[in-house]
mmCIF file of C-alpha atoms in Angstrom:
data_model
loop_
_atom_site.group_PDB
_atom_site.id
_atom_site.type_symbol
_atom_site.label_atom_id
_atom_site.label_comp_id
_atom_site.label_asym_id
_atom_site.label_seq_id
_atom_site.Cartn_x
_atom_site.Cartn_y
_atom_site.Cartn_z
ATOM 1 C CA UNK A 1 2.172 -3.253 -3.458
ATOM 2 C CA UNK A 2 0.068 -1.072 -3.537
ATOM 3 C CA UNK A 3 -0.681 -1.234 0.016
ATOM 4 C CA UNK A 4 -0.063 0.021 3.859
ATOM 5 C CA UNK A 5 3.550 -1.063 4.699
ATOM 6 C CA UNK A 6 5.390 -0.518 7.763
ATOM 7 C CA UNK A 7 8.842 -1.810 9.070
ATOM 8 C CA UNK A 8 10.059 -4.001 11.150
ATOM 9 C CA UNK A 9 6.954 -7.270 11.030
ATOM 10 C CA UNK A 10 9.242 -7.270 14.191
ATOM 11 C CA UNK A 11 11.556 -5.409 17.184
ATOM 12 C CA UNK A 12 12.677 -6.771 20.595
ATOM 13 C CA UNK A 13 14.987 -3.952 22.391
ATOM 14 C CA UNK A 14 16.082 -3.838 25.926
ATOM 15 C CA UNK A 15 14.114 -1.866 28.415
ATOM 16 C CA UNK A 16 16.130 1.838 28.318
ATOM 17 C CA UNK A 17 17.423 2.097 23.997
ATOM 18 C CA UNK A 18 15.235 3.901 21.352
ATOM 19 C CA UNK A 19 13.810 2.637 18.716
ATOM 20 C CA UNK A 20 12.460 3.545 15.370
ATOM 21 C CA UNK A 21 8.873 2.760 12.783
ATOM 22 C CA UNK A 22 8.452 3.371 9.552
ATOM 23 C CA UNK A 23 5.030 4.039 7.737
ATOM 24 C CA UNK A 24 4.605 4.250 3.737
ATOM 25 C CA UNK A 25 0.866 4.377 3.735
ATOM 26 C CA UNK A 26 -0.560 4.438 0.204
ATOM 27 C CA UNK A 27 0.327 6.174 -2.303
ATOM 28 C CA UNK A 28 -1.887 9.560 -3.138
ATOM 29 C CA UNK A 29 -2.925 8.996 0.538
ATOM 30 C CA UNK A 30 -3.410 12.707 2.534
ATOM 31 C CA UNK A 31 -3.379 11.399 6.120
ATOM 32 C CA UNK A 32 -2.054 9.229 7.966
ATOM 33 C CA UNK A 33 -2.643 7.875 11.518
ATOM 34 C CA UNK A 34 -0.588 6.087 14.086
ATOM 35 C CA UNK A 35 -2.452 3.610 16.740
ATOM 36 C CA UNK A 36 -0.850 1.810 18.895
ATOM 37 C CA UNK A 37 -2.501 -1.971 20.229
ATOM 38 C CA UNK A 38 -1.441 -4.128 23.310
ATOM 39 C CA UNK A 39 -2.521 -7.019 25.079
ATOM 40 C CA UNK A 40 -6.083 -7.063 25.154
ATOM 41 C CA UNK A 41 -6.574 -4.103 24.386
ATOM 42 C CA UNK A 42 -8.915 -1.965 21.237
ATOM 43 C CA UNK A 43 -7.351 0.492 19.311
ATOM 44 C CA UNK A 44 -5.296 3.448 20.720
ATOM 45 C CA UNK A 45 -5.329 6.404 19.107
ATOM 46 C CA UNK A 46 -1.613 7.791 18.665
ATOM 47 C CA UNK A 47 -0.889 10.997 16.009
ATOM 48 C CA UNK A 48 -3.173 11.689 13.516
ATOM 49 C CA UNK A 49 -1.395 13.467 10.125
ATOM 50 C CA UNK A 50 -2.379 15.708 7.223
ATOM 51 C CA UNK A 51 0.259 15.751 4.996
ATOM 52 C CA UNK A 52 3.296 16.296 6.815
ATOM 53 C CA UNK A 53 0.715 18.865 9.517
ATOM 54 C CA UNK A 54 -0.203 16.415 13.227
ATOM 55 C CA UNK A 55 -2.315 18.464 13.768
ATOM 56 C CA UNK A 56 -3.290 16.437 16.776
ATOM 57 C CA UNK A 57 -1.229 14.929 18.619
ATOM 58 C CA UNK A 58 -2.359 14.758 22.340
ATOM 59 C CA UNK A 59 -2.600 10.702 22.054
ATOM 60 C CA UNK A 60 0.661 9.721 22.405
ATOM 61 C CA UNK A 61 1.228 8.489 25.854
ATOM 62 C CA UNK A 62 4.017 10.475 26.779
ATOM 63 C CA UNK A 63 6.976 13.067 25.718
ATOM 64 C CA UNK A 64 9.136 9.979 24.690
ATOM 65 C CA UNK A 65 6.882 9.392 22.012
ATOM 66 C CA UNK A 66 7.295 11.483 18.651
ATOM 67 C CA UNK A 67 6.312 11.555 15.028
ATOM 68 C CA UNK A 68 6.820 13.125 11.989
ATOM 69 C CA UNK A 69 6.250 12.782 8.814
ATOM 70 C CA UNK A 70 8.039 13.412 5.002
ATOM 71 C CA UNK A 71 7.355 14.920 1.931
ATOM 72 C CA UNK A 72 3.274 13.552 1.835
ATOM 73 C CA UNK A 73 3.978 9.775 2.272
ATOM 74 C CA UNK A 74 6.517 8.174 4.945
ATOM 75 C CA UNK A 75 5.990 8.681 8.415
ATOM 76 C CA UNK A 76 8.460 7.552 10.817
ATOM 77 C CA UNK A 77 7.228 6.752 15.448
ATOM 78 C CA UNK A 78 10.090 6.888 17.541
ATOM 79 C CA UNK A 79 10.127 6.257 20.522
ATOM 80 C CA UNK A 80 12.525 7.291 23.023
ATOM 81 C CA UNK A 81 14.090 5.060 26.856
ATOM 82 C CA UNK A 82 11.409 2.840 25.360
ATOM 83 C CA UNK A 83 9.928 0.714 28.861
ATOM 84 C CA UNK A 84 8.100 -1.921 28.766
ATOM 85 C CA UNK A 85 5.144 -1.314 29.089
ATOM 86 C CA UNK A 86 6.258 0.094 25.298
ATOM 87 C CA UNK A 87 5.431 -3.392 24.127
ATOM 88 C CA UNK A 88 2.619 -4.157 21.768
ATOM 89 C CA UNK A 89 1.553 -4.008 18.649
ATOM 90 C CA UNK A 90 1.788 -0.779 16.203
ATOM 91 C CA UNK A 91 0.037 -0.317 12.870
ATOM 92 C CA UNK A 92 -0.584 2.761 10.908
ATOM 93 C CA UNK A 93 -2.847 3.522 8.550
ATOM 94 C CA UNK A 94 -3.978 6.615 5.103
ATOM 95 C CA UNK A 95 -6.440 7.297 3.568
ATOM 96 C CA UNK A 96 -7.058 9.442 1.371
ATOM 97 C CA UNK A 97 -9.226 12.666 3.978
ATOM 98 C CA UNK A 98 -8.758 12.829 7.160
ATOM 99 C CA UNK A 99 -12.894 13.423 7.682
ATOM 100 C CA UNK A 100 -15.418 11.616 8.046
ATOM 101 C CA UNK A 101 -16.571 8.939 5.716
ATOM 102 C CA UNK A 102 -13.356 8.789 4.533
ATOM 103 C CA UNK A 103 -11.897 4.725 5.422
ATOM 104 C CA UNK A 104 -9.367 3.612 6.702
ATOM 105 C CA UNK A 105 -6.549 1.451 5.816
ATOM 106 C CA UNK A 106 -4.268 -0.400 8.152
ATOM 107 C CA UNK A 107 -0.851 -1.764 7.187
ATOM 108 C CA UNK A 108 0.787 -5.397 9.225
ATOM 109 C CA UNK A 109 1.645 -3.361 12.564
ATOM 110 C CA UNK A 110 5.246 -3.502 13.964
ATOM 111 C CA UNK A 111 5.291 -5.640 16.561
ATOM 112 C CA UNK A 112 7.003 -4.213 19.166
ATOM 113 C CA UNK A 113 8.658 -6.452 22.363
ATOM 114 C CA UNK A 114 10.534 -3.784 25.472
ATOM 115 C CA UNK A 115 12.774 -6.236 27.404
ATOM 116 C CA UNK B 1 -13.344 5.559 29.760
ATOM 117 C CA UNK B 2 -13.862 2.750 27.635
ATOM 118 C CA UNK B 3 -16.006 4.943 25.016
ATOM 119 C CA UNK B 4 -16.561 2.161 22.798
ATOM 120 C CA UNK B 5 -17.315 -1.186 24.570
ATOM 121 C CA UNK B 6 -17.234 -4.988 22.894
ATOM 122 C CA UNK B 7 -18.580 -7.392 25.981
ATOM 123 C CA UNK B 8 -17.945 -9.995 24.733
ATOM 124 C CA UNK B 9 -14.336 -11.243 24.038
ATOM 125 C CA UNK B 10 -15.111 -13.930 21.539
ATOM 126 C CA UNK B 11 -17.897 -15.594 20.044
ATOM 127 C CA UNK B 12 -18.687 -19.451 18.560
ATOM 128 C CA UNK B 13 -20.968 -20.225 15.988
ATOM 129 C CA UNK B 14 -21.563 -22.687 14.080
ATOM 130 C CA UNK B 15 -21.083 -23.057 10.152
ATOM 131 C CA UNK B 16 -24.542 -21.374 8.164
ATOM 132 C CA UNK B 17 -25.461 -19.441 10.495
ATOM 133 C CA UNK B 18 -25.710 -16.238 12.547
ATOM 134 C CA UNK B 19 -22.942 -14.721 13.503
ATOM 135 C CA UNK B 20 -24.468 -11.724 15.929
ATOM 136 C CA UNK B 21 -21.930 -9.306 16.930
ATOM 137 C CA UNK B 22 -22.932 -6.530 20.000
ATOM 138 C CA UNK B 23 -20.850 -2.744 20.620
ATOM 139 C CA UNK B 24 -21.828 -0.219 22.843
ATOM 140 C CA UNK B 25 -20.649 3.368 23.179
ATOM 141 C CA UNK B 26 -21.257 6.251 26.156
ATOM 142 C CA UNK B 27 -20.570 10.006 23.995
ATOM 143 C CA UNK B 28 -24.077 10.431 22.005
ATOM 144 C CA UNK B 29 -21.886 12.677 19.745
ATOM 145 C CA UNK B 30 -20.602 9.715 17.342
ATOM 146 C CA UNK B 31 -22.748 10.447 15.000
ATOM 147 C CA UNK B 32 -20.596 6.980 12.362
ATOM 148 C CA UNK B 33 -20.121 3.548 12.687
ATOM 149 C CA UNK B 34 -17.135 1.167 11.470
ATOM 150 C CA UNK B 35 -16.459 -2.170 11.682
ATOM 151 C CA UNK B 36 -13.693 -3.588 10.754
ATOM 152 C CA UNK B 37 -11.886 -7.294 10.471
ATOM 153 C CA UNK B 38 -8.852 -8.468 11.279
ATOM 154 C CA UNK B 39 -6.339 -11.708 10.705
ATOM 155 C CA UNK B 40 -3.400 -12.801 12.810
ATOM 156 C CA UNK B 41 -0.926 -10.123 11.805
ATOM 157 C CA UNK B 42 -2.258 -8.350 9.664
ATOM 158 C CA UNK B 43 -3.866 -4.550 9.897
ATOM 159 C CA UNK B 44 -7.738 -4.489 10.152
ATOM 160 C CA UNK B 45 -9.737 -4.169 7.330
ATOM 161 C CA UNK B 46 -12.856 -2.103 6.215
ATOM 162 C CA UNK B 47 -15.667 -4.513 6.394
ATOM 163 C CA UNK B 48 -18.606 -2.728 6.410
ATOM 164 C CA UNK B 49 -19.541 1.198 8.454
ATOM 165 C CA UNK B 50 -23.267 3.360 9.243
ATOM 166 C CA UNK B 51 -24.667 7.005 9.539
ATOM 167 C CA UNK B 52 -26.785 8.229 12.501
ATOM 168 C CA UNK B 53 -28.958 8.983 10.371
ATOM 169 C CA UNK B 54 -29.948 5.613 9.161
ATOM 170 C CA UNK B 55 -30.590 2.011 11.516
ATOM 171 C CA UNK B 56 -29.079 0.039 9.265
ATOM 172 C CA UNK B 57 -26.499 -1.309 6.578
ATOM 173 C CA UNK B 58 -26.443 -3.752 3.792
ATOM 174 C CA UNK B 59 -23.151 -5.377 1.966
ATOM 175 C CA UNK B 60 -23.979 -9.095 0.789
ATOM 176 C CA UNK B 61 -23.566 -11.133 4.086
ATOM 177 C CA UNK B 62 -23.268 -8.173 6.315
ATOM 178 C CA UNK B 63 -25.669 -6.105 7.572
ATOM 179 C CA UNK B 64 -24.992 -3.365 10.214
ATOM 180 C CA UNK B 65 -27.814 -2.350 12.705
ATOM 181 C CA UNK B 66 -27.591 0.149 15.139
ATOM 182 C CA UNK B 67 -30.141 1.835 17.319
ATOM 183 C CA UNK B 68 -28.716 5.398 18.131
ATOM 184 C CA UNK B 69 -31.497 5.296 21.496
ATOM 185 C CA UNK B 70 -30.372 2.945 23.384
ATOM 186 C CA UNK B 71 -26.197 3.905 22.460
ATOM 187 C CA UNK B 72 -26.169 -0.125 20.469
ATOM 188 C CA UNK B 73 -25.403 -1.773 16.960
ATOM 189 C CA UNK B 74 -24.852 -4.867 16.356
ATOM 190 C CA UNK B 75 -23.312 -6.990 13.383
ATOM 191 C CA UNK B 76 -24.587 -9.425 11.953
ATOM 192 C CA UNK B 77 -23.385 -12.143 9.747
ATOM 193 C CA UNK B 78 -25.325 -14.643 7.538
ATOM 194 C CA UNK B 79 -24.910 -17.336 7.162
ATOM 195 C CA UNK B 80 -21.757 -17.216 8.836
ATOM 196 C CA UNK B 81 -18.266 -19.857 7.038
ATOM 197 C CA UNK B 82 -15.447 -20.321 9.066
ATOM 198 C CA UNK B 83 -12.992 -18.283 6.636
ATOM 199 C CA UNK B 84 -15.342 -15.280 8.498
ATOM 200 C CA UNK B 85 -12.959 -16.375 12.030
ATOM 201 C CA UNK B 86 -11.221 -13.242 12.602
ATOM 202 C CA UNK B 87 -11.195 -10.413 15.518
ATOM 203 C CA UNK B 88 -13.989 -7.743 14.386
ATOM 204 C CA UNK B 89 -13.588 -3.583 15.876
ATOM 205 C CA UNK B 90 -16.214 -1.842 15.756
ATOM 206 C CA UNK B 91 -14.511 2.038 15.777
ATOM 207 C CA UNK B 92 -16.924 4.913 16.343
ATOM 208 C CA UNK B 93 -16.471 9.033 15.565
ATOM 209 C CA UNK B 94 -17.893 12.228 15.075
ATOM 210 C CA UNK B 95 -18.989 14.316 11.736
ATOM 211 C CA UNK B 96 -15.688 16.670 11.233
ATOM 212 C CA UNK B 97 -13.204 15.206 13.411
ATOM 213 C CA UNK B 98 -10.669 12.482 12.121
ATOM 214 C CA UNK B 99 -10.425 10.523 15.407
ATOM 215 C CA UNK B 100 -11.970 6.160 15.666
ATOM 216 C CA UNK B 101 -12.392 5.406 18.834
ATOM 217 C CA UNK B 102 -12.408 1.055 18.236
ATOM 218 C CA UNK B 103 -13.958 -1.051 21.019
ATOM 219 C CA UNK B 104 -11.549 -4.441 22.526
ATOM 220 C CA UNK B 105 -12.329 -6.440 19.342
ATOM 221 C CA UNK B 106 -14.399 -9.913 20.060
ATOM 222 C CA UNK B 107 -12.583 -13.302 18.133
ATOM 223 C CA UNK B 108 -15.089 -15.076 16.500
ATOM 224 C CA UNK B 109 -14.356 -18.485 15.175
ATOM 225 C CA UNK B 110 -17.047 -20.119 12.805
ATOM 226 C CA UNK B 111 -17.734 -24.112 13.337
ATOM 227 C CA UNK B 112 -16.773 -25.760 10.858
#
């Protein structure tokens, strides 16, 4: 598989629990993005990685959200003490560069449901 | 503050006719625009883009028009096919930045 993969595809968790979402970008892609799509909303930018560095974390909704990327490849998005408003589809995308004009390739997303 | 707006949540078009999807933006600094298509349970896939130095970009059945003075872009699909049924997102960005701002999407249904 040459595309962006995400796991799990679906996650149901109880309010207050921590969850970890994983993204495997396309090999060689240096830029990696996390987005969130809540019901009836557009794609909300969360965080961007260039290599292992995250130049801008301002899109993260609260300090319960964190993300890391290791080896310039796999990224994990962690949500601590989940709340019902965290329920959404979390999408990861990667591209060959971080600047304008580079097409982003999206994974299928992780649907998170917080009960 | 929604900087990129897609005011039509849904659109139905007969097969073979033209589909026109609209997108408005408020930030005059935006100078690069993209359209993505999304099928259920899949991630969005890139469709077509346009830079602000152009007012039209064409790729097969898909054409994007940009009206900078009106801060408006549109995606034309002609002829529309049932396989085009999907949610379409427009996105905008500023040259030199990495952040794309997405609209809320328009669900297109092409009727056979």
